[in-house]
PDB file of C-alpha atoms in Angstrom:
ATOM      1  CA  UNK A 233     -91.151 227.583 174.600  1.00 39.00           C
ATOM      2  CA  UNK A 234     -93.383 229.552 177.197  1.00 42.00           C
ATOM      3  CA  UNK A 235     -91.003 230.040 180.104  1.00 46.00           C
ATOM      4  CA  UNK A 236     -92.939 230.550 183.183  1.00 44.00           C
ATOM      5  CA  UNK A 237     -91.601 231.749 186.313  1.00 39.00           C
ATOM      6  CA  UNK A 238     -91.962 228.428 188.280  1.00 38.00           C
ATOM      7  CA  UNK A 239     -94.082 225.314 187.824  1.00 41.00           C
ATOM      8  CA  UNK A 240     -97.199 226.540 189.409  1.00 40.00           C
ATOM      9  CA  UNK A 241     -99.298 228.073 186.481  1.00 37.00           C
ATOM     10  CA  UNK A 242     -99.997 231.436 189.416  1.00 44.00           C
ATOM     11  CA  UNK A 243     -97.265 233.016 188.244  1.00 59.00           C
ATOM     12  CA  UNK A 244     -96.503 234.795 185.011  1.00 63.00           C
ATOM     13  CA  UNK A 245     -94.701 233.709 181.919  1.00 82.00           C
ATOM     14  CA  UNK A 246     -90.875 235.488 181.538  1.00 92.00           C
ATOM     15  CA  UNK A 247     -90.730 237.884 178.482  1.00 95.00           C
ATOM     16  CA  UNK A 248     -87.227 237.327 178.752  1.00 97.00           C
ATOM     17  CA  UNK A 249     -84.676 235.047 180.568  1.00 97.00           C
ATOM     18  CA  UNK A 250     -81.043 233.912 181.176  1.00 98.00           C
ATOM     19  CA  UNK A 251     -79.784 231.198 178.722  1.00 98.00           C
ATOM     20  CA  UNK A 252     -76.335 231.012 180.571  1.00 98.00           C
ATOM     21  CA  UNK A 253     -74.281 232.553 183.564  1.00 98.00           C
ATOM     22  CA  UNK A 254     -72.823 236.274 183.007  1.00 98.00           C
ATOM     23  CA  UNK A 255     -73.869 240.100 183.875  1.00 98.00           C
ATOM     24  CA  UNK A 256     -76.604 241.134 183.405  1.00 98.00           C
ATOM     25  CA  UNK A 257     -75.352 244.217 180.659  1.00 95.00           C
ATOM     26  CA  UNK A 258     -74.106 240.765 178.559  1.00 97.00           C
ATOM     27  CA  UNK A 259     -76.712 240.736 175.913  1.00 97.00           C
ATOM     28  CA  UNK A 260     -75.584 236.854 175.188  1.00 98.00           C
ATOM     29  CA  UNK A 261     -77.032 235.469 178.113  1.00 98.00           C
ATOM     30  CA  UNK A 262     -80.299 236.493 177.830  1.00 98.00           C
ATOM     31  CA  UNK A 263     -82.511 234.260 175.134  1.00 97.00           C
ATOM     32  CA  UNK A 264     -83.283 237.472 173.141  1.00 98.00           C
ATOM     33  CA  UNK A 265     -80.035 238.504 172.469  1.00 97.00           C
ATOM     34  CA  UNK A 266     -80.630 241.558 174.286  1.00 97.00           C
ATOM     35  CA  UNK A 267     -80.709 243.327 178.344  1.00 96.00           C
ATOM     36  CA  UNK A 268     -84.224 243.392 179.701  1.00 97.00           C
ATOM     37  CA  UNK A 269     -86.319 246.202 178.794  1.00 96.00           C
ATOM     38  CA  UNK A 270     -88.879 248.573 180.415  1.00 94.00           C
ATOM     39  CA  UNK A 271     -92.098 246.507 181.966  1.00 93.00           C
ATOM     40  CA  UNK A 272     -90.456 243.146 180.995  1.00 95.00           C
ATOM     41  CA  UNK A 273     -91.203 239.968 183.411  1.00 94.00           C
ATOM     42  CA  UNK A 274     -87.097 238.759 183.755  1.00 97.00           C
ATOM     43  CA  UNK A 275     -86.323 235.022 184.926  1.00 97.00           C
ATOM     44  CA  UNK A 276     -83.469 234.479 186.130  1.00 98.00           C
ATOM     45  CA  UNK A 277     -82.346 230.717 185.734  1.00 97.00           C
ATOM     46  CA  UNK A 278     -78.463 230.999 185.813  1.00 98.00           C
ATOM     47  CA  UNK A 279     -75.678 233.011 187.853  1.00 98.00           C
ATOM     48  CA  UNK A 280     -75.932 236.214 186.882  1.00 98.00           C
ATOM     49  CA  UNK A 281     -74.136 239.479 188.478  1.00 98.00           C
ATOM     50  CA  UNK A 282     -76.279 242.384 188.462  1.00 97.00           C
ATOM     51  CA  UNK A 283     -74.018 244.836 187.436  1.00 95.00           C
ATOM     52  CA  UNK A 284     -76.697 247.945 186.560  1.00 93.00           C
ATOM     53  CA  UNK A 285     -75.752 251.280 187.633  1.00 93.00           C
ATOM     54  CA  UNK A 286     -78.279 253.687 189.035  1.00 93.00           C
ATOM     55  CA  UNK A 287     -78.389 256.084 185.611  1.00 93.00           C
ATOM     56  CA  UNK A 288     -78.915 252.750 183.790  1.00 93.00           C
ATOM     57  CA  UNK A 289     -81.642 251.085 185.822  1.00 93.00           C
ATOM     58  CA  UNK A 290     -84.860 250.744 184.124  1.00 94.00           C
ATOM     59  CA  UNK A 291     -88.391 250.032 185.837  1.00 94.00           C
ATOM     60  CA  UNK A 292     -88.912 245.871 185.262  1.00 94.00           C
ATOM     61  CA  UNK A 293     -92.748 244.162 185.755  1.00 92.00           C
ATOM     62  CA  UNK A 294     -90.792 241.710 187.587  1.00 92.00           C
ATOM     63  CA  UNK A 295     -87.966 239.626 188.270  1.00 96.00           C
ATOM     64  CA  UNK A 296     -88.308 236.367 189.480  1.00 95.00           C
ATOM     65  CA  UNK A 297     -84.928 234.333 190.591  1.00 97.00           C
ATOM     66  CA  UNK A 298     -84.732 230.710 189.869  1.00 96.00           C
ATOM     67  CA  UNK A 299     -80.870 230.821 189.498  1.00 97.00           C
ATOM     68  CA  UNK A 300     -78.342 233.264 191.746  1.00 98.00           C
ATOM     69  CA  UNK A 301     -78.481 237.140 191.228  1.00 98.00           C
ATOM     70  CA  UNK A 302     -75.488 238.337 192.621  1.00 97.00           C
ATOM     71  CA  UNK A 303     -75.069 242.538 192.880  1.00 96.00           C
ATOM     72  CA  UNK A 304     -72.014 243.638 191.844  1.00 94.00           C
ATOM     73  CA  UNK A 305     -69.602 245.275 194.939  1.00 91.00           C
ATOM     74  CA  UNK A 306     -67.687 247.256 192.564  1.00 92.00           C
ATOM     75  CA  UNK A 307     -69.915 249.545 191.463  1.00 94.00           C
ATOM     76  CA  UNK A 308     -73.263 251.306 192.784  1.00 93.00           C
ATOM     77  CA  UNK A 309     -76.034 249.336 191.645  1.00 95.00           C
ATOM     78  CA  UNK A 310     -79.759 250.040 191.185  1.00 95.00           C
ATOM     79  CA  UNK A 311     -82.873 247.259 190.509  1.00 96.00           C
ATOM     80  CA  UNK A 312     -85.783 249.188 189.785  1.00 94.00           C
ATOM     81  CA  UNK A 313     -88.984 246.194 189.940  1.00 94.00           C
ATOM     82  CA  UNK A 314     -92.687 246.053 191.028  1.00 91.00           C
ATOM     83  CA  UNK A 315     -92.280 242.224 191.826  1.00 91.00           C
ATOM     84  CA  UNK A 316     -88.966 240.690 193.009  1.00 94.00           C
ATOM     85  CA  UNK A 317     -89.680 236.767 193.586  1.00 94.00           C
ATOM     86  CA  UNK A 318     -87.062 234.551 195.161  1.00 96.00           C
ATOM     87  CA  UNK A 319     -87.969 231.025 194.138  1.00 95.00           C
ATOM     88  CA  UNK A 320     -87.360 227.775 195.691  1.00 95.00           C
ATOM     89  CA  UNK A 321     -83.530 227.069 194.952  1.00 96.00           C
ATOM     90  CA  UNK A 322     -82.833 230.469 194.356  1.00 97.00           C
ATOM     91  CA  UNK A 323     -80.615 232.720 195.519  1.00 97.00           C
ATOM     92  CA  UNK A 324     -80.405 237.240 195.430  1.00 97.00           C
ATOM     93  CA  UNK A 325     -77.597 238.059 197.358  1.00 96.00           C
ATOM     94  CA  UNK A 326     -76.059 241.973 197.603  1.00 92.00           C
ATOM     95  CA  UNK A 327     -72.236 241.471 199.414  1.00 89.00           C
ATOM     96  CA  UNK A 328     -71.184 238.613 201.319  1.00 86.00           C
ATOM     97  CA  UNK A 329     -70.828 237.734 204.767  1.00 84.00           C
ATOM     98  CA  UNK A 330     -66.491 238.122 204.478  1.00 85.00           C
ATOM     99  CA  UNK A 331     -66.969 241.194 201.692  1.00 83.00           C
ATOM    100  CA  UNK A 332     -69.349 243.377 202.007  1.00 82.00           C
ATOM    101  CA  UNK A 333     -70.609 246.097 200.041  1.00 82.00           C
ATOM    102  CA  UNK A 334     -67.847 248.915 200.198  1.00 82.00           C
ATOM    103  CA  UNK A 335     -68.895 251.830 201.986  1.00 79.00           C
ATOM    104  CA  UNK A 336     -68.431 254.051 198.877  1.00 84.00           C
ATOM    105  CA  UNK A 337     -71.170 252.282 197.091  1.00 88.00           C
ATOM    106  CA  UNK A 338     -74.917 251.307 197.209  1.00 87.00           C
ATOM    107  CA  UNK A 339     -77.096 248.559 196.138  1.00 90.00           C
ATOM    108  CA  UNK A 340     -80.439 249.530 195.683  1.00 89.00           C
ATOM    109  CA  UNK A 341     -83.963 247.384 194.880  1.00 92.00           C
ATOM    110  CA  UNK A 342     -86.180 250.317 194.609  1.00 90.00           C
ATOM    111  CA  UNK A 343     -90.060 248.434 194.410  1.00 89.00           C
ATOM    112  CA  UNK A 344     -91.698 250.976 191.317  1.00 88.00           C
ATOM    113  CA  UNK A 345     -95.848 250.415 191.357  1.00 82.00           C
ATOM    114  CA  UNK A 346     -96.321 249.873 187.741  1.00 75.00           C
ATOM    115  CA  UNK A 347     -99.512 249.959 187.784  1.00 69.00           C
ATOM    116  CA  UNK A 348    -100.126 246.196 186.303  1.00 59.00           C
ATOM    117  CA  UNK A 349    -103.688 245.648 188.976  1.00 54.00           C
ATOM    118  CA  UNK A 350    -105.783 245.597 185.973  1.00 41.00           C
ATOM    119  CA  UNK A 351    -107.574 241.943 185.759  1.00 43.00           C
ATOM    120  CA  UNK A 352    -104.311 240.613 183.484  1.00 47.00           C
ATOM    121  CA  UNK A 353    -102.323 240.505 186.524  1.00 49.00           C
ATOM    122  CA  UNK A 354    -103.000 237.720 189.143  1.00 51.00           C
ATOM    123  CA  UNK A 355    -101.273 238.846 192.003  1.00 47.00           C
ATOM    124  CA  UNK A 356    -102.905 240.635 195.140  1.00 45.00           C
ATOM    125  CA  UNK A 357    -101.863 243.746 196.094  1.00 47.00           C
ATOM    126  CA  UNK A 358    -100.185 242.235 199.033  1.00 45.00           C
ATOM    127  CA  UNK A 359     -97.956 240.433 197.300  1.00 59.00           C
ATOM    128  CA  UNK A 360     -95.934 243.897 195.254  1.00 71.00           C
ATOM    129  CA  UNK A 361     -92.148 243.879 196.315  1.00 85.00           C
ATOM    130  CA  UNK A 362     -89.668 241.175 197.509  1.00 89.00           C
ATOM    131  CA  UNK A 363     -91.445 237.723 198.010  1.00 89.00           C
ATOM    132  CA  UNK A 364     -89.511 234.684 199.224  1.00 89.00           C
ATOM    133  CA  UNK A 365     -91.020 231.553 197.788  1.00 90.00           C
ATOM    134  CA  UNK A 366     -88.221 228.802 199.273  1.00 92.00           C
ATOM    135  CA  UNK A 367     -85.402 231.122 197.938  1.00 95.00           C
ATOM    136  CA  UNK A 368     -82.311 232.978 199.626  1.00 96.00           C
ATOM    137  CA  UNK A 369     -81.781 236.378 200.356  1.00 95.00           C
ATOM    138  CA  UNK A 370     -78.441 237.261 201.951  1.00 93.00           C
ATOM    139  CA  UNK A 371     -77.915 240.695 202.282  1.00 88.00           C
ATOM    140  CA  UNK A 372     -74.239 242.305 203.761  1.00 85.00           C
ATOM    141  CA  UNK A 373     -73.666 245.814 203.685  1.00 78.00           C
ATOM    142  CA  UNK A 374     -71.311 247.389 205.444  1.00 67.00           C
ATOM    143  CA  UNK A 375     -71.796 247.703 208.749  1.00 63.00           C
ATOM    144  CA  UNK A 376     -72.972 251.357 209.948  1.00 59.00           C
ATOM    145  CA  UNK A 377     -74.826 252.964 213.041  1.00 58.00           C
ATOM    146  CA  UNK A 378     -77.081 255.400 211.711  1.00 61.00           C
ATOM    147  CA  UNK A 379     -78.445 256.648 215.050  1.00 63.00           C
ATOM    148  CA  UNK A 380     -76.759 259.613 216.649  1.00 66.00           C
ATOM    149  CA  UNK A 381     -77.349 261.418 219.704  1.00 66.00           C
ATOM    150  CA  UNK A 382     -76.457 265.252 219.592  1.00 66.00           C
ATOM    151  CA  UNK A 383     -76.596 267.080 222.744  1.00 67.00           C
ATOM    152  CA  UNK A 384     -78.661 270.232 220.952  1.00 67.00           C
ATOM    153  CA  UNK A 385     -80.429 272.164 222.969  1.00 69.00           C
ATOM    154  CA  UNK A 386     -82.093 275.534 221.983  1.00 68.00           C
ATOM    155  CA  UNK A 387     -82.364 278.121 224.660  1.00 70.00           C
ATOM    156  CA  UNK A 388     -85.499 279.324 225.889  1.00 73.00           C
ATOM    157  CA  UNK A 389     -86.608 281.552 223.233  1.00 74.00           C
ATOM    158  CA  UNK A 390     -84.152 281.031 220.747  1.00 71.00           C
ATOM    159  CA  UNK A 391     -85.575 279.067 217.362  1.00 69.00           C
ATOM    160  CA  UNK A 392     -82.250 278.355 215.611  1.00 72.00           C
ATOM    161  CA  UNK A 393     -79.736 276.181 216.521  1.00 72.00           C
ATOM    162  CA  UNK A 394     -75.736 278.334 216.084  1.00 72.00           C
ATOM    163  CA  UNK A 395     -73.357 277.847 213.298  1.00 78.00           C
ATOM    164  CA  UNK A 396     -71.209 276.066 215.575  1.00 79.00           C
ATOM    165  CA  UNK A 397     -73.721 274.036 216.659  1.00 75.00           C
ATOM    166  CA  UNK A 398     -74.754 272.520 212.426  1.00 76.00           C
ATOM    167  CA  UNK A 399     -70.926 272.176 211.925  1.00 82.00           C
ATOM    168  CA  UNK A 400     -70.211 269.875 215.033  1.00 80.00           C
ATOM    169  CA  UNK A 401     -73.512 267.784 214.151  1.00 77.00           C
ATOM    170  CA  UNK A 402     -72.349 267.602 210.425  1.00 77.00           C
ATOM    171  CA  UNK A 403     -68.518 266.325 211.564  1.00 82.00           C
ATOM    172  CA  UNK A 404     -70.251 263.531 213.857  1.00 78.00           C
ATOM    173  CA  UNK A 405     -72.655 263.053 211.101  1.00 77.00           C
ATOM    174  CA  UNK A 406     -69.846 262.377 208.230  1.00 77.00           C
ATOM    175  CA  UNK A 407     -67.657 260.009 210.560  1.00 76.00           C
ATOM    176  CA  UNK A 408     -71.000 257.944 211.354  1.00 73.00           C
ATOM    177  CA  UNK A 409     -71.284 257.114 207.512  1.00 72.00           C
ATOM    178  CA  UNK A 410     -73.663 259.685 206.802  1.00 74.00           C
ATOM    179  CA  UNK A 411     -73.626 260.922 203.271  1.00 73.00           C
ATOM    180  CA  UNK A 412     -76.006 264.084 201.487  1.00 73.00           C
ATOM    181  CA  UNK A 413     -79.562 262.372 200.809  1.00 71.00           C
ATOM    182  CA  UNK A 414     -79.823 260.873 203.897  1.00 71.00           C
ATOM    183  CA  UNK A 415     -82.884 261.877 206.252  1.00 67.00           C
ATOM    184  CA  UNK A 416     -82.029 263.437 209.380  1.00 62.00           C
ATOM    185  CA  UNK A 417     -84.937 263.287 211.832  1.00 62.00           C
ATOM    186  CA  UNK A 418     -85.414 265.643 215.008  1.00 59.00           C
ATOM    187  CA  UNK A 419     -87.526 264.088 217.522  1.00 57.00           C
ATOM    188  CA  UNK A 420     -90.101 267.930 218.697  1.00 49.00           C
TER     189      UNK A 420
END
């Protein structure tokens, strides 16, 4: 049977897809008896908890989400997709309104360009990343404020801020949530 990824013959057929609620590492929900693959199109028609970690995560064509795709909030998780389609009835949620993602994890949907603009693929460029086609999207992390005002001032002359200075900025920076990777930006 040619699974397609909603009614509307504009959309591409599924290479793989969910035969029954489970996570996503379950090889027995998916009809191929296996997890999705590099450059696969994944439907997802049941509940499913996305339960891939980061070092795990491999670049999809797509996933489009006729069914619930719930991240995990016990573990860091990473989707790695060049089209992420939400359709009518669906449902992608990361945390939940009463339980959030903990703060000593991450749920990541990193959009990869695949490269798939030959004349085979049928959507515009415009449409690469998270579309919303009648579906949910609930997303709850925890809740952080990532903006901080330091009271850093260089002297006239001087081009480097003091020792003193980079430790008191870290300390604030660490009790605001920040952790290493994150972008610091210093307005000139």
């Amino acid at each position: 049977m040619d699974h397609l990824t909603h009614k509307s013959s504009h959309l591409m057929p599924c290479d793989i897809h969910t035969t029954r609620d489970g996570r996503w590492n379950q090889s027995q929900i998916w009809n191929l008896n296996r997890s999705p693959k590099a450059s696969e199109r994944v439907c997802v028609q049941h509940r499913v908890k996305y339960d891939q970690t980061p070092s795990n995560a491999v670049d999809l064509r797509a996933v489009t989400v006729k069914g619930k795709l719930i991240f995990a909030v016990d573990q860091s998780t990473q989707l790695r997709v060049q089209d992420l389609h939400v359709m009518e009835g669906g449902l992608l949620r990361v945390g939940q309104r009463d339980l959030p993602l903990p703060k000593e994890h991450l749920a990541e949907i990193v959009f990869v360009h695949q490269g798939f603009e030959s004349a085979e693929n049928i959507h515009s460029p415009h449409e690469l990343g998270l579309i919303t086609m009648g579906g949910d999207v609930e997303l709850h992390g925890r809740q952080i404020s990532r903006i901080l005002r330091f009271n850093l001032d260089l002297d006239q002359g001087q081009h480097r801020y003091q020792e003193d200075d980079i430790k008191r900025v870290y300390r604030q920076m660490r009790s605001a949530g920040w952790r290493a990777g994150d972008e610091l930006l210093f307005p000139a």
